[in-house]
Every structure is written in C-alpha cells, then in structure tokens.
Amino acid sequence: MKPASFAAAAAVFVAGASAAPLAAEAADLSISCGAVGAELALCEEGVRAWEAETGHSVTVVSTPNSTTERLALYQQLLAAGAKDIDVFQIDVIWPGILGAHFIDLSQYSDGAEDGHFPAIIANNTVDGALKAMPWYTDAGVLYYRRDLLEKHGRDVPETWEDLTETAKLVMDAERAAGDDDIWGFVFQGRAYEGLTCDALEWLHAYRGGTIVDGNGDITVNNPQAVRALDLAGSWVGEITPEGVLNYAEEEARGVFQSGNAVFMRNWPYAWSLANSDDSPIKGKVGVVALPKGGEEGQYTGTLGGWQLAVSRYSANPEIAADLVMYLTSYKEQKRRAIKASYNPTIAELYRDEEVLAAVPFFGDLYDTFTNAVARPSRVTGEKYNRVSSAFWNAAHNVLSGRSDAQSALAALEGELNGVKRRGW
Ligand code: GLC
C-alpha cells in the first residue's frame, strides 16, 4: 500500500495492485510510469512479466502526462527523501537536475549499457556515475495525411514554408467541400516543456541555434530564430486552431487521429495509436522528418526520451536495479517497439525485421533519431528548467500574439543572462 504521505504530496493514483509475494524474501517495489497514450499499459505488462519471473511485487504509479508537472512532483518527493518510489521514469533532460538522488547503476548492469546508444549513456552519466538506463528514445517527427495530400495533388513538404502553404490549401479545399472541422497543422503549443521541444525544432530548422550553445553562450536572439518564430506565430488562427495554445501531445493527437488535421508534429508513439483498429485514419498516415527552415535550412527533430533510475532512498536498490535492467533489456524494448512504436535505445533493434515491419519509419528515419538535436540541458545543468521555461514562455507569447518574435527573443536573452549570472 502507498503511505498516506505520498498520496498527500502527489496527485497521483495507484494504477495497479501488487501481486502477492511468491517467496518469503520477496520485495515490494514501486515504479512511477508515464501514462501518455499506451504507455501505462505497456509499463504494467513489462512489470508483470518481471514479477512472474522473480516473485517480487511492484506497484505501478501513474504520473501526470506533462513532463513539466512530472518534474515538479519528482522534485518534491526526492527533496523529501521519500521512499515511496523505488524506480523513477526520468526525462532525457533531467540527469543534471535530479541525478544526485539516484544510485550508480553500473554496479548492477553487467555492462548492459554497452549495447545502448553511446550518446544517451553519456547523457545519463553524471560525474562518472550511470544515473539511469535508457528505456526509449524520442525525436519529433511530422505526421501527414497521405490520402489528403494525394487527393489534392500535393507533395510531402520539404520546408516549413511548403508546409504552411500545403496545410492552407488542403484545409481550405476540404472546408469548401463541407468538412468544417478540419485544420492544417497541430502541434504542442501549451506553455510547458513540450513547446520547448517544438520551438527548438523551428529554430534549428532555420539554423537558428539551440537557445544556449555547447559552450554555454546564450545564442537565442538571432535573425534566423526570429524568422522561425514569426512563421510559427502566423499559423495560429490560420492553419492551426487557437486551442493549440493549450495542446500537449495527447490533445494534438486527439485532433489528428479523429481526422481533423492534415499535419501533426508529435513523437513516434502516435504512429501505433493512429494505426490502431479503432482509429478513423488507420492506414492513411505517413511519417517523415520535420521540414527544413527554407531551402537553406536543415531537417530536424528534438531529442526526447525516457530513462529508468533507482532512488537513493529505496529500501531495495539491488532488486530495483534488477527491474530496471529487465525493463530496459533488448527483449522488452523489442516488445514495446512492435506493440506501441516506442523507439529502442539499442542500435541493433533498428535492424530487426519484426521491428521494421511494425514501424517502417524506424528504418527510414534512423538518422533523424540518431542525430536529433538536444536541448541545452547538459550545459545548463540544474538551471535547465529555468532556461526552458523562459524559452517556452517567449514562444507562447509569440504564438498567442502577445509579442512579436523579435521583442520576445530580445527579452528572453535578457532573462537568460539573469539566470546565467553566476554561471550555469
Ligand atoms: C516526450 C519526450 C520528452 C519531452 C516531452 C515534452 O515525452 O520524450 O523528452 O521532454 O515529450 O513534452
């Protein structure tokens, strides 16, 4: 059972009851899992398989969908040294912020990390300690309605300008034909971490940098970034519903999957759901890399993804580490890839025929996944969330029309200088 203090501290609920221990020495663990799309069910299945193999029992605790809310919850729990959660599902941007609360997993991994993408292992290593094992990786991709582009004789867009034009053309034609609900493009426009990911893609596509560069210099106030954000601001109310200002991943997917958008920016998980038997757009969807910013720009996608970490406050760190190693293993990553299009972090799985048959774009977009653009979380360390929130607020101001891109980015630069004052 969950101690009352946890229930009070966290607006979470117990998503699955533990099985009875099979052996006298069996441990009771708990793991926090995301619940976006099919995530919670997948986590449950993996956990139950490990329980059956080991005789231990695990309570699966579901956390808020928004990574920003999830971080606040975790910070609260970990700062209090709470023992309630043994295994934490952590975002790729958090090792610097939360790493001090996690054990070094290399003592239990038996070298398993060697099979994972080295860049993610490096990301998860803080001061030489492996703070988390990669569970799945992510990169932003562009979803499009193949049927609608064919019907209106349009190619898949190569640039954000093409996308803007095609979205408008198809949307107008479909509306003229009676589909009043259709929009051109949906994405994550709420003021939260998801908007940082989308807006970084716009900047990067125009070669407008990554907010803060690898040396820690604040580069966000530049003409290419202004161009990118100005274009994004022009979408709202034109090809994108005003409601986007409050969309996270699932709201965007809801609109796209019900057939009400021509294009969507989202993570790979949406592929499997868009093609599920009860999806109105099953079989009508294509996935490509996000467009370039003008002809001189570059294709892009923000690096996302989730890791599993063991809390320093766990009463059973070794057993918890065993659960982590099981869930991040080849076998379990393969199951998750095939069943729900979660990207493996093990390179070999991108050459697995069953995986490629289930999710063909894992092969086509391999370079997008391995060269995805990272948010500046490593260089800004513990201050990353302040950097990101300043950035997503600036982007949100532009999308909502409260500010033009030039003034928003100039103000952001000033704010980030303040955050940096005593260094990152
Ligand atoms: C996805 C990504 C994660 C990112 C989040 C933003 O979950 O995997 O890295 O921070 O979306 O909403």
Coordinates of C-alpha atoms and ligand atoms in Angstrom, one line a residue:
M1 CA 0.0 0.0 0.0
K2 CA 1.1 3.6 -0.5
P3 CA 1.8 5.5 2.6
A4 CA -0.6 8.4 3.2
S5 CA 2.2 11.0 2.9
F6 CA 2.8 10.0 -0.7
A7 CA -0.9 10.3 -1.6
A8 CA -1.0 13.7 0.0
A9 CA 2.2 15.0 -1.6
A10 CA 1.4 13.8 -5.0
A11 CA -1.7 14.0 -7.1
V12 CA -1.2 10.5 -8.5
F13 CA -3.1 7.3 -8.2
V14 CA -2.2 3.7 -7.9
A15 CA -2.7 2.2 -11.3
G16 CA -2.2 -1.4 -10.5
A17 CA -2.4 -3.5 -7.4
S18 CA 0.6 -5.6 -6.5
A19 CA 0.6 -9.4 -6.8
A20 CA 1.0 -11.3 -3.6
P21 CA 4.7 -12.1 -3.0
L22 CA 5.6 -15.7 -4.0
A23 CA 8.6 -16.1 -1.7
A24 CA 9.2 -15.1 1.9
E25 CA 12.1 -12.8 0.9
A26 CA 10.1 -11.2 -1.9
A27 CA 10.2 -7.4 -2.0
D28 CA 7.5 -4.8 -2.6
L29 CA 8.6 -2.2 -5.0
S30 CA 7.0 0.7 -6.7
I31 CA 7.7 2.3 -10.1
S32 CA 6.5 5.6 -11.5
C33 CA 5.5 5.3 -15.1
G34 CA 4.2 7.8 -17.7
A35 CA 0.6 7.5 -18.9
V36 CA 0.8 9.2 -22.3
G37 CA -1.1 7.1 -25.0
A38 CA -0.5 3.4 -24.3
E39 CA 2.5 4.0 -22.0
L40 CA 0.9 2.9 -18.7
A41 CA -0.5 -0.4 -20.1
L42 CA 2.9 -1.2 -21.6
C43 CA 4.7 -0.5 -18.4
E44 CA 2.3 -2.7 -16.5
E45 CA 2.8 -5.6 -18.9
G46 CA 6.6 -5.4 -18.6
V47 CA 6.4 -5.1 -14.8
R48 CA 4.0 -8.1 -14.5
A49 CA 6.4 -10.2 -16.6
W50 CA 9.3 -9.4 -14.2
E51 CA 7.1 -10.2 -11.2
A52 CA 6.3 -13.6 -12.6
E53 CA 10.0 -14.3 -13.2
T54 CA 11.2 -13.1 -9.8
G55 CA 8.4 -13.4 -7.3
H56 CA 8.7 -9.8 -6.3
S57 CA 5.8 -7.4 -6.5
V58 CA 5.6 -4.0 -7.9
T59 CA 3.0 -1.2 -7.6
V60 CA 2.8 0.9 -10.8
V61 CA 2.1 4.5 -10.0
S62 CA 0.9 6.7 -12.8
T63 CA 2.3 10.3 -13.1
P64 CA 0.9 13.4 -14.8
N65 CA 1.2 13.5 -18.6
S66 CA 3.0 16.8 -18.7
T67 CA 6.8 16.3 -18.2
T68 CA 6.8 19.7 -16.5
E69 CA 4.3 18.7 -13.9
R70 CA 6.1 15.4 -13.5
L71 CA 9.3 17.1 -12.8
A72 CA 7.7 19.3 -10.0
L73 CA 6.2 16.1 -8.5
Y74 CA 9.5 14.2 -8.5
Q75 CA 11.5 17.2 -7.1
Q76 CA 9.0 17.4 -4.2
L77 CA 9.3 13.6 -3.5
L78 CA 13.0 13.4 -3.9
A79 CA 13.8 16.5 -1.9
A80 CA 11.9 15.0 1.0
G81 CA 13.9 11.7 0.6
A82 CA 10.6 9.9 0.1
K83 CA 11.0 6.1 0.0
D84 CA 7.6 5.7 -1.8
I85 CA 9.0 5.3 -5.3
D86 CA 12.0 2.9 -6.0
V87 CA 12.2 3.3 -9.7
F88 CA 11.6 6.6 -11.5
Q89 CA 10.9 7.1 -15.1
I90 CA 13.0 10.2 -16.0
D91 CA 13.2 12.5 -19.0
V92 CA 16.4 12.7 -21.0
I93 CA 16.8 16.3 -19.8
W94 CA 16.8 15.5 -16.1
P95 CA 20.0 13.7 -15.2
G96 CA 21.6 17.1 -14.3
I97 CA 18.6 18.2 -12.3
L98 CA 17.8 15.0 -10.4
G99 CA 20.9 12.9 -10.7
A100 CA 22.0 13.4 -7.1
H101 CA 19.0 11.4 -5.9
F102 CA 19.8 8.3 -7.9
I103 CA 22.3 5.4 -7.4
D104 CA 25.0 4.4 -9.9
L105 CA 23.5 1.6 -11.9
S106 CA 26.8 0.5 -13.4
Q107 CA 27.4 -1.7 -10.3
Y108 CA 24.4 -3.8 -11.3
S109 CA 24.3 -3.5 -15.1
D110 CA 26.9 -6.2 -16.0
G111 CA 27.9 -4.0 -18.9
A112 CA 24.4 -3.9 -20.5
E113 CA 24.8 -0.2 -21.2
D114 CA 27.4 -1.0 -23.9
G115 CA 24.6 -2.1 -26.3
H116 CA 22.7 1.3 -26.0
F117 CA 23.3 4.5 -28.0
P118 CA 26.5 5.9 -26.5
A119 CA 25.2 9.5 -26.7
I120 CA 22.3 8.6 -24.4
I121 CA 24.6 6.7 -22.0
A122 CA 26.8 9.8 -21.9
N123 CA 23.8 12.0 -21.2
N124 CA 22.8 9.7 -18.3
T125 CA 26.3 9.7 -16.8
V126 CA 26.9 12.4 -14.2
D127 CA 30.3 12.7 -12.6
G128 CA 31.2 9.2 -13.9
A129 CA 28.1 7.5 -12.4
L130 CA 25.4 5.9 -14.6
K131 CA 22.4 7.5 -13.1
A132 CA 19.8 6.0 -15.4
M133 CA 19.4 3.3 -18.0
P134 CA 17.8 4.3 -21.4
W135 CA 14.3 3.0 -21.8
Y136 CA 13.2 4.6 -25.0
T137 CA 14.4 7.5 -27.2
D138 CA 12.3 10.0 -29.0
A139 CA 12.6 12.6 -31.8
G140 CA 9.9 14.9 -33.1
V141 CA 8.5 13.8 -36.5
L142 CA 6.0 15.1 -39.0
Y143 CA 2.8 13.1 -39.4
Y144 CA 0.7 13.8 -42.6
R145 CA -2.5 12.5 -44.1
R146 CA -1.3 10.6 -47.2
D147 CA -4.8 10.4 -48.6
L148 CA -5.4 14.1 -48.4
L149 CA -2.1 15.1 -50.0
E150 CA -2.8 12.7 -52.8
K151 CA -6.3 13.9 -53.3
H152 CA -5.2 17.5 -53.6
G153 CA -2.0 16.7 -55.6
R154 CA 0.5 18.0 -53.1
D155 CA 3.9 16.6 -52.2
V156 CA 5.1 16.0 -48.7
P157 CA 6.5 19.4 -47.6
E158 CA 10.3 19.9 -47.6
T159 CA 10.3 23.2 -45.9
W160 CA 8.2 24.9 -43.2
E161 CA 7.1 27.4 -45.9
D162 CA 5.8 24.4 -48.1
L163 CA 4.0 23.0 -45.1
T164 CA 2.3 26.3 -44.4
E165 CA 1.1 26.6 -47.9
T166 CA 0.0 23.0 -48.3
A167 CA -1.8 23.0 -45.0
K168 CA -3.7 26.0 -46.0
L169 CA -4.6 24.7 -49.5
V170 CA -5.8 21.3 -48.3
M171 CA -7.6 22.8 -45.4
D172 CA -9.4 25.4 -47.5
A173 CA -10.4 22.8 -50.1
E174 CA -11.7 20.3 -47.6
R175 CA -13.7 23.0 -45.8
A176 CA -15.2 24.2 -49.1
A177 CA -16.2 20.6 -49.6
G178 CA -18.1 20.6 -46.3
D179 CA -15.5 19.4 -43.7
D180 CA -15.9 22.3 -41.3
D181 CA -13.7 20.8 -38.6
I182 CA -10.5 20.3 -40.4
W183 CA -7.3 22.2 -39.6
G184 CA -4.0 22.3 -41.4
F185 CA -1.4 21.7 -38.6
V186 CA -1.5 20.8 -35.0
F187 CA 1.4 20.6 -32.5
Q188 CA 2.3 21.2 -28.8
G189 CA 1.6 24.9 -28.1
R190 CA 0.9 24.9 -24.4
A191 CA 3.4 26.7 -22.1
Y192 CA 5.4 23.7 -21.0
E193 CA 8.4 21.6 -21.9
G194 CA 6.7 20.2 -25.0
L195 CA 6.6 23.7 -26.5
T196 CA 10.3 24.0 -25.9
C197 CA 10.8 20.8 -28.0
D198 CA 8.6 22.1 -30.8
A199 CA 10.1 25.6 -30.8
L200 CA 13.6 24.3 -30.7
E201 CA 12.8 22.4 -33.9
W202 CA 11.6 25.6 -35.6
L203 CA 14.8 27.4 -34.6
H204 CA 17.1 24.6 -35.5
A205 CA 15.4 24.0 -38.9
Y206 CA 16.4 27.6 -39.8
R207 CA 19.9 27.1 -38.4
G208 CA 18.9 29.4 -35.5
G209 CA 20.9 27.5 -32.9
T210 CA 19.8 25.7 -29.7
I211 CA 19.0 28.6 -27.3
V212 CA 22.2 28.1 -25.4
D213 CA 25.2 26.6 -27.3
G214 CA 27.6 23.9 -26.3
N215 CA 29.9 26.5 -24.6
G216 CA 27.1 27.8 -22.5
D217 CA 26.7 31.0 -24.6
I218 CA 23.2 32.4 -25.0
T219 CA 22.5 32.5 -28.7
V220 CA 18.8 32.6 -28.9
N221 CA 18.4 36.2 -30.0
N222 CA 19.4 35.9 -33.7
P223 CA 17.7 36.7 -37.0
Q224 CA 17.1 33.0 -38.0
A225 CA 15.4 32.3 -34.7
V226 CA 13.2 35.4 -35.3
R227 CA 12.3 34.2 -38.7
A228 CA 11.3 30.8 -37.4
L229 CA 9.2 32.1 -34.5
D230 CA 7.5 34.7 -36.7
L231 CA 6.4 32.0 -39.1
A232 CA 5.1 29.8 -36.3
G233 CA 3.2 32.8 -34.9
S234 CA 1.4 33.2 -38.3
W235 CA -0.1 29.7 -38.1
V236 CA -2.4 30.2 -35.1
G237 CA -5.9 31.0 -36.2
E238 CA -4.9 30.4 -39.9
I239 CA -3.9 26.7 -40.3
T240 CA -3.8 25.9 -36.6
P241 CA -6.7 26.2 -34.1
E242 CA -6.4 28.8 -31.3
G243 CA -6.8 25.8 -28.9
V244 CA -3.2 24.8 -29.7
L245 CA -2.1 27.3 -27.1
N246 CA -3.2 24.7 -24.6
Y247 CA -2.3 21.5 -26.5
A248 CA 0.2 19.0 -25.2
E249 CA 1.0 15.7 -27.1
E250 CA -2.3 14.0 -26.4
E251 CA -4.5 17.0 -27.4
A252 CA -2.7 17.2 -30.7
R253 CA -3.0 13.5 -31.3
G254 CA -6.7 13.7 -30.5
V255 CA -7.4 16.2 -33.2
F256 CA -5.2 14.4 -35.8
Q257 CA -6.4 11.0 -35.0
S258 CA -10.1 12.0 -35.3
G259 CA -9.3 13.1 -38.8
N260 CA -9.3 16.8 -38.1
A261 CA -5.8 17.9 -39.2
V262 CA -3.7 17.5 -42.3
F263 CA -0.3 17.6 -40.4
M264 CA 0.8 16.9 -36.9
R265 CA 4.1 17.3 -35.1
N266 CA 4.4 14.6 -32.5
W267 CA 6.6 11.8 -31.1
P268 CA 6.7 8.3 -32.6
Y269 CA 4.3 6.8 -30.1
A270 CA 1.4 8.4 -32.0
W271 CA 2.1 6.1 -35.0
S272 CA 0.9 2.9 -33.4
L273 CA -2.3 4.6 -32.0
A274 CA -3.1 6.4 -35.3
N275 CA -3.0 2.9 -36.9
S276 CA -5.0 1.1 -34.3
D277 CA -8.2 -0.7 -35.3
D278 CA -10.5 1.9 -33.9
S279 CA -8.6 4.9 -35.5
P280 CA -10.5 6.7 -38.2
I281 CA -7.2 7.4 -40.0
K282 CA -5.8 3.9 -39.9
G283 CA -3.6 3.3 -43.0
K284 CA -3.8 6.9 -44.1
V285 CA -0.8 8.3 -42.3
G286 CA 2.7 9.0 -43.4
V287 CA 5.7 10.0 -41.2
V288 CA 8.7 12.0 -42.3
A289 CA 11.4 14.1 -40.8
L290 CA 10.3 17.6 -39.8
P291 CA 10.8 20.2 -42.6
K292 CA 13.8 22.5 -43.2
G293 CA 13.6 26.2 -42.5
G294 CA 13.6 27.5 -46.1
E295 CA 15.8 25.9 -48.8
E296 CA 19.0 26.7 -46.8
G297 CA 17.7 25.1 -43.6
Q298 CA 18.1 21.6 -42.2
Y299 CA 15.7 18.7 -41.4
T300 CA 15.4 18.3 -37.7
G301 CA 13.8 16.7 -34.7
T302 CA 14.3 17.4 -31.0
L303 CA 15.8 14.6 -29.0
G304 CA 13.5 13.3 -26.3
G305 CA 13.2 10.1 -24.5
W306 CA 12.9 8.4 -21.1
Q307 CA 15.2 6.5 -18.7
L308 CA 14.8 4.4 -15.6
A309 CA 16.6 5.4 -12.4
V310 CA 16.7 3.9 -8.9
S311 CA 16.2 6.2 -6.0
R312 CA 18.9 6.5 -3.4
Y313 CA 16.2 6.3 -0.8
S314 CA 15.0 2.9 -2.0
A315 CA 15.0 0.2 0.7
N316 CA 15.8 -2.4 -2.1
P317 CA 18.2 -0.8 -4.6
E318 CA 19.6 -4.0 -5.9
I319 CA 16.2 -5.5 -6.6
A320 CA 15.0 -2.2 -8.1
A321 CA 18.1 -2.2 -10.3
D322 CA 17.1 -5.7 -11.5
L323 CA 13.7 -4.4 -12.5
V324 CA 15.4 -1.6 -14.4
M325 CA 17.7 -3.9 -16.2
Y326 CA 14.7 -6.1 -17.2
L327 CA 12.6 -3.3 -18.5
T328 CA 15.4 -1.7 -20.5
S329 CA 16.6 -5.0 -22.0
Y330 CA 16.6 -6.0 -25.7
K331 CA 13.6 -8.3 -25.3
E332 CA 11.4 -5.7 -23.5
Q333 CA 12.5 -2.8 -25.9
K334 CA 11.6 -5.0 -28.8
R335 CA 8.2 -5.8 -27.4
R336 CA 7.5 -2.1 -26.8
A337 CA 8.7 -1.1 -30.3
I338 CA 6.5 -3.6 -32.0
K339 CA 3.4 -3.2 -29.9
A340 CA 3.4 0.6 -29.4
S341 CA 6.1 2.2 -31.6
Y342 CA 8.4 3.2 -28.8
N343 CA 11.9 3.8 -30.1
P344 CA 14.5 1.4 -28.8
T345 CA 17.8 2.8 -27.4
I346 CA 19.7 -0.3 -28.6
A347 CA 21.0 0.2 -32.2
E348 CA 20.7 -3.5 -33.1
L349 CA 16.9 -3.3 -32.8
Y350 CA 16.7 -0.9 -35.7
R351 CA 17.9 -3.8 -37.9
D352 CA 15.4 -6.2 -36.5
E353 CA 13.0 -7.3 -39.2
E354 CA 10.0 -7.6 -36.9
V355 CA 10.6 -4.2 -35.5
L356 CA 10.9 -2.6 -39.0
A357 CA 7.8 -4.4 -40.3
A358 CA 5.8 -3.0 -37.4
V359 CA 7.3 0.6 -37.6
P360 CA 8.8 1.1 -41.1
F361 CA 9.9 4.7 -40.3
F362 CA 12.3 3.4 -37.6
G363 CA 14.4 2.4 -40.6
D364 CA 13.7 5.3 -42.9
L365 CA 14.3 7.9 -40.2
Y366 CA 17.2 6.2 -38.4
D367 CA 19.4 9.3 -39.0
T368 CA 16.7 11.6 -37.5
F369 CA 16.7 9.5 -34.4
T370 CA 20.4 9.3 -34.0
N371 CA 21.2 12.9 -34.9
A372 CA 18.3 14.5 -33.1
V373 CA 19.0 18.0 -31.7
A374 CA 19.5 18.0 -28.0
R375 CA 18.0 20.7 -25.7
P376 CA 20.7 22.5 -23.8
S377 CA 20.2 20.5 -20.6
R378 CA 23.7 19.3 -20.2
V379 CA 25.4 22.6 -20.4
T380 CA 22.9 24.4 -18.2
G381 CA 22.7 21.6 -15.6
E382 CA 20.5 22.3 -12.7
K383 CA 19.3 25.5 -14.3
Y384 CA 17.9 23.8 -17.3
N385 CA 14.3 24.0 -16.3
R386 CA 14.6 27.8 -15.7
V387 CA 16.1 28.2 -19.2
S388 CA 13.4 26.1 -20.8
S389 CA 10.5 27.8 -19.0
A390 CA 11.8 31.2 -20.1
F391 CA 12.0 29.9 -23.7
W392 CA 8.6 28.2 -23.8
N393 CA 7.0 31.4 -22.3
A394 CA 8.7 33.5 -25.0
A395 CA 7.5 31.1 -27.7
H396 CA 4.0 31.0 -26.2
N397 CA 3.9 34.8 -26.2
V398 CA 4.6 34.8 -29.9
L399 CA 2.0 32.1 -30.7
S400 CA -0.7 33.9 -28.7
G401 CA 0.1 37.2 -30.4
R402 CA 1.1 38.9 -27.2
S403 CA 4.5 39.6 -28.6
D404 CA 6.4 39.6 -32.0
A405 CA 9.3 37.3 -32.3
Q406 CA 12.0 40.0 -32.3
S407 CA 10.9 41.6 -29.0
A408 CA 10.2 38.2 -27.4
L409 CA 13.7 36.9 -28.2
A410 CA 15.4 40.1 -27.1
A411 CA 13.5 40.0 -23.7
L412 CA 14.4 36.3 -23.5
E413 CA 18.0 37.0 -24.0
G414 CA 17.9 39.4 -21.1
E415 CA 16.1 37.0 -18.9
L416 CA 18.6 34.1 -19.7
N417 CA 21.5 36.4 -18.9
G418 CA 19.9 36.9 -15.5
V419 CA 19.6 33.1 -15.0
K420 CA 23.2 32.6 -16.0
R421 CA 24.6 35.4 -13.9
R422 CA 26.5 33.2 -11.6
G423 CA 27.2 30.6 -14.3
W424 CA 25.3 27.5 -15.3
Ligands
GLC1 C1 8.3 13.5 -24.7 C2 9.9 13.4 -24.8 C3 10.5 14.1 -23.7 C4 10.0 15.6 -23.7 C5 8.5 15.6 -23.6 C6 7.9 17.0 -23.7 O1 7.9 12.8 -23.7 O2 10.3 12.1 -24.8 O3 11.9 14.1 -23.7 O4 10.5 16.3 -22.6 O5 7.9 14.8 -24.6 O6 6.6 17.1 -23.7

